[in-house]
Coordinates of C-alpha atoms in Angstrom, one line a residue:
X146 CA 56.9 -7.3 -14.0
X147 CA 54.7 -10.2 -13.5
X148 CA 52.5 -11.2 -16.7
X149 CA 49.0 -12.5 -16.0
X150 CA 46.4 -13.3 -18.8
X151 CA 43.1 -13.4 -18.0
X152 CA 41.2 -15.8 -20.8
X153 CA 37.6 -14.8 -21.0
X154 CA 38.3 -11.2 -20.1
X155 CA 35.7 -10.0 -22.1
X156 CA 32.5 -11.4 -20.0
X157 CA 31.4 -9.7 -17.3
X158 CA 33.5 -11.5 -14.3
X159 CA 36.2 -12.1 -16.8
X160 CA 36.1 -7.8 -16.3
X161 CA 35.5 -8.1 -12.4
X162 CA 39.0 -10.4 -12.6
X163 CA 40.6 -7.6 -14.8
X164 CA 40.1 -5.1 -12.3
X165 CA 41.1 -7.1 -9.3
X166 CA 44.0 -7.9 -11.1
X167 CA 45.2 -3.5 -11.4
X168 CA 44.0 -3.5 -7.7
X169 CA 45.8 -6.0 -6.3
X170 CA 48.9 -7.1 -8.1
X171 CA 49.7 -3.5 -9.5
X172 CA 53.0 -4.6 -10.8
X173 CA 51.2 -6.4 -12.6
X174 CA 51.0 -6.4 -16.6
X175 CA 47.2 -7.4 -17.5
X176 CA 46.3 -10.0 -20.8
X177 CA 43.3 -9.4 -22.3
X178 CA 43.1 -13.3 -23.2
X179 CA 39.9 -13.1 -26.1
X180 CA 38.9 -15.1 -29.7
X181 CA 37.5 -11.7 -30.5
X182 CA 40.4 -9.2 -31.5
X183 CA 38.3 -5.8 -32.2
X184 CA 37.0 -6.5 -28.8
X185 CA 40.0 -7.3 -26.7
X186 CA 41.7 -4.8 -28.0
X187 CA 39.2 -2.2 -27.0
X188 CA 39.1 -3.9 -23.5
X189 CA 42.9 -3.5 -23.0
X190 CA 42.9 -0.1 -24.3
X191 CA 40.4 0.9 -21.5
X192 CA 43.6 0.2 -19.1
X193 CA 46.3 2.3 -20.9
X194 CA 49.6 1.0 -20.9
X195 CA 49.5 -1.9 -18.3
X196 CA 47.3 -4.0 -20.5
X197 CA 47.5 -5.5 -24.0
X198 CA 45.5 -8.1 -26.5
X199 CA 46.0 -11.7 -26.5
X200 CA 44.1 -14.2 -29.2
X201 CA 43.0 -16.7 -27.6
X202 CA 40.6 -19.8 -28.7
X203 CA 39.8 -22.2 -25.9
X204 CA 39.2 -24.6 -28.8
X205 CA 42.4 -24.3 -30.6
X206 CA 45.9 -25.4 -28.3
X207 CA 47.8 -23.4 -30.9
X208 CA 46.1 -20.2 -30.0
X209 CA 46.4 -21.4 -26.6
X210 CA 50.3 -22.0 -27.1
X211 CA 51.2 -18.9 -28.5
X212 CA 49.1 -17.2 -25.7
X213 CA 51.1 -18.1 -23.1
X214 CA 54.4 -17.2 -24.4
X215 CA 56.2 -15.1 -21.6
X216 CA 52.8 -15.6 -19.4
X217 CA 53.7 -15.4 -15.7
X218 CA 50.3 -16.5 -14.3
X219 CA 47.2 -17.5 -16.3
X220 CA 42.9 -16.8 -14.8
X221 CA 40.9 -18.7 -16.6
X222 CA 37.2 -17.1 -16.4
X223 CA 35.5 -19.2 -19.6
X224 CA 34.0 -22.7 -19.5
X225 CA 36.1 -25.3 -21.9
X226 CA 34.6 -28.5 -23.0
X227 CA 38.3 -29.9 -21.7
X228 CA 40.9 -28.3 -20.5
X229 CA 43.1 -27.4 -23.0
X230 CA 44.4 -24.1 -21.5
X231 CA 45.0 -26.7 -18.0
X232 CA 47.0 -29.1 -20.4
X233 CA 49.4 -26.2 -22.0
X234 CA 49.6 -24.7 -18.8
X235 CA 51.2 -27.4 -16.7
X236 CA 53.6 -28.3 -20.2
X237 CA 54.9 -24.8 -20.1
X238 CA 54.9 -24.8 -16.2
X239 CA 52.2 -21.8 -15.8
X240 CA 50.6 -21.4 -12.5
X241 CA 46.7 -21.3 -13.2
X242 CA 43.5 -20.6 -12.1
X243 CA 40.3 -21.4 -12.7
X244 CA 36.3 -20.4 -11.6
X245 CA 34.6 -23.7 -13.4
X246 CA 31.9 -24.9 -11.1
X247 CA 31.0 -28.0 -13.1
X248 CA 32.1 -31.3 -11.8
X249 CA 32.9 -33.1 -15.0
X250 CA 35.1 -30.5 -16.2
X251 CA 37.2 -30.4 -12.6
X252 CA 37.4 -34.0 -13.2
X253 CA 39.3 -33.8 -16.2
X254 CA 41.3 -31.2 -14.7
X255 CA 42.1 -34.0 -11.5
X256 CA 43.5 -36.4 -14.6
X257 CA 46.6 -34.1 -14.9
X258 CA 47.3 -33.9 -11.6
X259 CA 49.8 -36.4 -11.8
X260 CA 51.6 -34.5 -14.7
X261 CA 51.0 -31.1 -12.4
X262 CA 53.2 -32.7 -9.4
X263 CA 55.9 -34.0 -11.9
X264 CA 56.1 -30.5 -13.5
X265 CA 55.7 -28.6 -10.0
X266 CA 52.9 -26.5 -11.1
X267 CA 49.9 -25.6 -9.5
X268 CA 46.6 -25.3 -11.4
X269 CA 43.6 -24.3 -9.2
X270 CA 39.9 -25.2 -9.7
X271 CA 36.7 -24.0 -8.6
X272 CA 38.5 -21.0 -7.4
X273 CA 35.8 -18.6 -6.8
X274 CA 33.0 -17.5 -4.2
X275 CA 30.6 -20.1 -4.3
X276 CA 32.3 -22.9 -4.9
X277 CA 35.9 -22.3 -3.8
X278 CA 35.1 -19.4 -0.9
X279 CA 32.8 -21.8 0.8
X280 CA 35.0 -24.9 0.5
X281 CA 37.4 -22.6 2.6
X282 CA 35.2 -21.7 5.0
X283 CA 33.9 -25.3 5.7
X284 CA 37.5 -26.6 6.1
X285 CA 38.0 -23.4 8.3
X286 CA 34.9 -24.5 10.8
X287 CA 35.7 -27.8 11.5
X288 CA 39.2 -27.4 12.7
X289 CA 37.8 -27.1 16.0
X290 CA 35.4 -30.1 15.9
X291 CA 36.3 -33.5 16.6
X292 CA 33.7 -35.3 15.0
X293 CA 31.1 -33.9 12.4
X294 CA 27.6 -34.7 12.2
X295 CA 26.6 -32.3 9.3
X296 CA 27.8 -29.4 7.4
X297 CA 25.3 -26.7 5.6
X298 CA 26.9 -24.1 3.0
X299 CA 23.9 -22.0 2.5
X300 CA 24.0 -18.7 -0.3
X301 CA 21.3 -15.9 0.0
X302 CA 21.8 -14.4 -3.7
X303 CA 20.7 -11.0 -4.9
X304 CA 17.9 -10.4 -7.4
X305 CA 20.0 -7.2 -8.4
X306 CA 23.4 -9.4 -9.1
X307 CA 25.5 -8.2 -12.3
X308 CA 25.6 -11.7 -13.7
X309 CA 25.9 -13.5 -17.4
X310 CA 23.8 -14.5 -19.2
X311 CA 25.9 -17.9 -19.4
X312 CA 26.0 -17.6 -15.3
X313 CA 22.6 -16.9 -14.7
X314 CA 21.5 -20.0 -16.9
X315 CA 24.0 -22.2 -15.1
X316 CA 22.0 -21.4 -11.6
X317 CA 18.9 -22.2 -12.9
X318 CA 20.4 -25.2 -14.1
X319 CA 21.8 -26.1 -10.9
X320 CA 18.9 -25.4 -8.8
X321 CA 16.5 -28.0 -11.1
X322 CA 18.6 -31.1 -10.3
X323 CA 17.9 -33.6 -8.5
X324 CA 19.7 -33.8 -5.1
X325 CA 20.9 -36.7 -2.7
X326 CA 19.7 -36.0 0.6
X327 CA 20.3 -38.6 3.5
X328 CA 20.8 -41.8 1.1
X329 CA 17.7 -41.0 -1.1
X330 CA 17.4 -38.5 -4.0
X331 CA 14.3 -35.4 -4.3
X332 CA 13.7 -32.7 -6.7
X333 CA 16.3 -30.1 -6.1
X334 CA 14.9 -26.6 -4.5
X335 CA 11.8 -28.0 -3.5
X336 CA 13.1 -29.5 0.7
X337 CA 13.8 -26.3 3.1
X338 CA 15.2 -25.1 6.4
X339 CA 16.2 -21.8 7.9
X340 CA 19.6 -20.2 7.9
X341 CA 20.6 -17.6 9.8
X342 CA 22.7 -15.0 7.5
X343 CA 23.3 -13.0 10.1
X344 CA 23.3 -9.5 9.4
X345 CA 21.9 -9.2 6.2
X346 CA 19.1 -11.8 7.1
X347 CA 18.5 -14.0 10.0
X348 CA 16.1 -16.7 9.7
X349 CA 15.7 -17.1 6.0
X350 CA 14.1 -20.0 4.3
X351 CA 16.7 -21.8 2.1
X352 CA 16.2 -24.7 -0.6
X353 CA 18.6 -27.9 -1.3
X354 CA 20.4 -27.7 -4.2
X355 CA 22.9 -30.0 -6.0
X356 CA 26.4 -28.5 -5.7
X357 CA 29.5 -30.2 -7.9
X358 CA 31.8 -28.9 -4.8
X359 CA 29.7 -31.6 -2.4
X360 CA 31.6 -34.8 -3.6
X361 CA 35.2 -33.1 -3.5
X362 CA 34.8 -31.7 0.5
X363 CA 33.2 -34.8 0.9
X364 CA 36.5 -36.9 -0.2
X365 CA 38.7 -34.3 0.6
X366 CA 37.5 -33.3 3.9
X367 CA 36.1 -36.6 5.0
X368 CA 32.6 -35.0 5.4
X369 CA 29.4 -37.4 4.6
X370 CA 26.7 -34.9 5.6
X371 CA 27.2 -31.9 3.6
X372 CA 24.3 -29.9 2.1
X373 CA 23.9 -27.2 0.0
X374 CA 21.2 -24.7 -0.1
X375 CA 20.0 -21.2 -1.6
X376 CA 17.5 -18.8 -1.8
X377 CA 17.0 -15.1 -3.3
X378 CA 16.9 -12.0 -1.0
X379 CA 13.0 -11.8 -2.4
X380 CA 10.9 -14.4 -1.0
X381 CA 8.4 -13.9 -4.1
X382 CA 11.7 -14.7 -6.6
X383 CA 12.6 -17.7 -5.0
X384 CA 9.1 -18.8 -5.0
X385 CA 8.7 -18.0 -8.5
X386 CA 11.8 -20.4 -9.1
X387 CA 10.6 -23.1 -6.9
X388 CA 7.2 -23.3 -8.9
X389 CA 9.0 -23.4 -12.0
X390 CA 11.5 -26.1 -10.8
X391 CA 8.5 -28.0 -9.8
X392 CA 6.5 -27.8 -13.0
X393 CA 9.7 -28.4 -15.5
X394 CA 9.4 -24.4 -16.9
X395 CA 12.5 -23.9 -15.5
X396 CA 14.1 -26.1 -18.6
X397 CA 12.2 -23.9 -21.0
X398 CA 13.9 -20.9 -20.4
X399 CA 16.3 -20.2 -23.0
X400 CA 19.1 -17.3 -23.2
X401 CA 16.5 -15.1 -25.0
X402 CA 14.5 -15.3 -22.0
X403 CA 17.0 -14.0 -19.5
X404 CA 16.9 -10.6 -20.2
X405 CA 13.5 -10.1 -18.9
X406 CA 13.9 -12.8 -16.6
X407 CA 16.6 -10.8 -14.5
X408 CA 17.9 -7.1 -14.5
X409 CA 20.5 -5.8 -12.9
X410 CA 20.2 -1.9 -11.6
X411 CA 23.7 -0.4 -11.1
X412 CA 22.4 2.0 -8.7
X413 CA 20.8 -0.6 -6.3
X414 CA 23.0 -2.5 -3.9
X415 CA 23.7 -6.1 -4.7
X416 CA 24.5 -8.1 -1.1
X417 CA 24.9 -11.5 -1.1
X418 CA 26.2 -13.6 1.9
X419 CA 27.3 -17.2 2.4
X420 CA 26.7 -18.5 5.7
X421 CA 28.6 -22.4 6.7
X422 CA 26.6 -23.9 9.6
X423 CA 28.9 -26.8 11.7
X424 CA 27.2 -29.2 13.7
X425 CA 29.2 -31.4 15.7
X426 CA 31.3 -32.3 19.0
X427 CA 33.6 -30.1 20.8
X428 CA 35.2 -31.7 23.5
X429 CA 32.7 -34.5 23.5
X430 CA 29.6 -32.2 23.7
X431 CA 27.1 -30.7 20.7
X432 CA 27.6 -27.7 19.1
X433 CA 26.3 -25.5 16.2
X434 CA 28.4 -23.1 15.0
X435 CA 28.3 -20.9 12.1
X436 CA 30.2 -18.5 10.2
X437 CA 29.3 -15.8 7.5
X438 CA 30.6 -13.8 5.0
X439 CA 28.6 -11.0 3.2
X440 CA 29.5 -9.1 0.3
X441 CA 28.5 -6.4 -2.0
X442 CA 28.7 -8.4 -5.2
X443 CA 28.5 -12.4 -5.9
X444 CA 30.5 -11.8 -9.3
X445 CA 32.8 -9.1 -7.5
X446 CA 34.0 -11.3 -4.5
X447 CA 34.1 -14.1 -7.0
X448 CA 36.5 -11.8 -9.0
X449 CA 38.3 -11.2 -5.6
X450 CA 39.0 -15.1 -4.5
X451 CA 40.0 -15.9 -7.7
X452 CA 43.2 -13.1 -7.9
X453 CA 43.8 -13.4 -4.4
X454 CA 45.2 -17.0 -5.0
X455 CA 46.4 -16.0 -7.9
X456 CA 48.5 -13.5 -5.6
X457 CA 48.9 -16.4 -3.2
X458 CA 50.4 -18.8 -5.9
X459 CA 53.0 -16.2 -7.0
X460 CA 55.0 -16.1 -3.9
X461 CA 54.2 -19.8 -2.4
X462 CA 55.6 -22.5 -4.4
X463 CA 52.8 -25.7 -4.9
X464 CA 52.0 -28.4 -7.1
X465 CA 49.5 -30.6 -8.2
X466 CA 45.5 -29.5 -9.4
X467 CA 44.3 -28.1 -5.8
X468 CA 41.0 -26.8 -4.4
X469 CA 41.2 -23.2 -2.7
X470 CA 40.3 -25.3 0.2
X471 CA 43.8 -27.4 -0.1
X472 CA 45.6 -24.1 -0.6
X473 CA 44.7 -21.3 1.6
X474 CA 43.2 -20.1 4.9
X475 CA 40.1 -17.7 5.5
X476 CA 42.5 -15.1 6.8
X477 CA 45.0 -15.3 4.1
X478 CA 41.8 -14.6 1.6
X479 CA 40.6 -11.5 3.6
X480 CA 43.9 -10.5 4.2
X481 CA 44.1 -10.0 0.3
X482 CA 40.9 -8.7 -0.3
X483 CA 40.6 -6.1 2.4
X484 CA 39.8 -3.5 -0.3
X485 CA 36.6 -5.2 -0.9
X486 CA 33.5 -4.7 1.7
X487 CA 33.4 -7.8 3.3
X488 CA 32.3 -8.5 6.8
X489 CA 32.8 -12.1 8.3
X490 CA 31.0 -13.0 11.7
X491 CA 31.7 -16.1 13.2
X492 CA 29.0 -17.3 16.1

């Protein structure tokens, strides 16, 4: 029986990844990884036998240590300050994953990827749905392009997503930065263009963001042009942001705030879709090509990328820190989360 710990299994996605993990690796045994041990264990107890209670303080390598004892496979779904869990991982030669977004923090991660190779680990960053789904889907559209001209990774959200609190306040920081844009920098979320999202929207207005997994396809893929861009599936919401970016409000928000900032209704759907728009030369002429995947759930199909390498990584051998990207194709992806309801429509 394979032993995975999921570390920040309490928060919301950290749930999401506990579920994925029953559905899809079911001879699996499932670690509540947790510094709160009332909690956890009421969280593993949920599962029945299959699941148990592991202590785990991101801030304290001990914890982290005795955590991984007999630990097959370790998700990590918790921002670290540094990545301790990384570090013990790749001593004790535990494959890992991990959903960070943040570009500082992956960077730290990339200093051990010299140890990683010598141990013949893999540890995976950015391993979720936006990044990590989209980096897979860029690399997957320019395979047929000889030369690239730009690349646009474009996310239509969901006012109705079941996010953190700690999630929802990393978007909004996100969306407020300021963003490089051919060789000079504006106010992120305030330049636009239309994306088509195919079946859930065509033609929707889109904002520039700053987006940490830019400068890693950009090295790793050899892509100068690539821009990232959002919106909400309610034009009044993404206003609403875009007037808040604009005046500084945005930064005022505090955790406190959230609550009535954003609800989430269990009962209402909860679509996102990420569309990747190619433009380029096939065969010496111009094309545009473009390729979407919707969802039911941002958080949910986040959930799903992250276990599907995870399920990837326990019968391919690799080694080094990796991007999903460097790892796996589209199709292996879907392959492993055809459970979910995810359509993909390539034009």
């Amino acid at each position: 029986m394979t032993n995975i710990l999921v570390v920040g299994a309490a928060g919301i996605l950290g749930q999401m990844i506990c579920n994925e993990v029953i559905q899809m690796v079911p001879t699996s045994r499932l670690l509540i990884g947790d510094y709160k041990k009332s909690r956890g264990e009421k969280i593993a107890s949920t599962y029945g036998e299959v699941a148990e209670f592991h202590y785990v303080d991101v801030h304290d390598e001990l914890s982290i240590e005795k955590a991984l004892l007999h630990i097959d496979f370790v998700i990590v779904a918790v921002q670290q300050e540094e990545p301790l869990i990384q570090k013990m991982c790749i001593k004790q030669q535990i494959p890992s994953v991990d959903v960070t977004v943040f570009h500082d923090f992956v960077q730290q991660v990339k200093e051990l990827h010299p140890t990683a190779i010598e141990e013949e680990v893999p540890a995976v960053v950015m391993a979720g749905f936006f990044p990590g789904l989209s980096g897979v889907m860029v690399n997957h559209m320019i395979q047929q392009y000889s030369e690239i001209s730009e690349v646009h990774v474009a996310l239509l959200q969901n006012t109705n997503a079941k996010a953190g609190i700690t999630g929802i306040i990393d978007m909004l920081s996100i969306i407020s930065k300021v963003v490089e844009c051919n060789h000079r920098k504006v106010q992120g979320f305030s330049k636009k263009r239309k994306m088509d999202f195919q079946n859930l929207s065509s033609n929707q207005e889109v904002r520039l963001i700053h987006h940490d997994e830019r400068k890693w396809l950009q090295t790793g893929l050899g892509i100068d042009n690539v821009y990232y861009w959002t919106a909400w599936n309610k034009k009044a919401f993404t206003i609403l942001l875009a007037i808040l970016v604009k005046t500084g409000l945005i930064k005022k928000i505090k955790k406190q705030h959230v609550g009535s900032f954003v609800r989430h209704h269990r009962f209402l759907p909860e679509h996102v879709a990420l569309t990747v728009e190619v433009i380029g030369k096939i065969r010496g002429k111009v094309h545009t090509k473009t390729c979407t995947v919707t969802a039911d759930s941002d958080y949910g199909i986040t959930a799903s990328v992250a276990v599907a390498i995870a399920k990837q990584l326990l019968t391919k051998k690799e080694s080094g820190v990796l991007f999903p990207y460097e790892l796996v194709t589209l199709d292996d992806l879907l392959l492993h989360m055809k459970h979910r309801e995810i359509k993909v429509e390539v034009k």
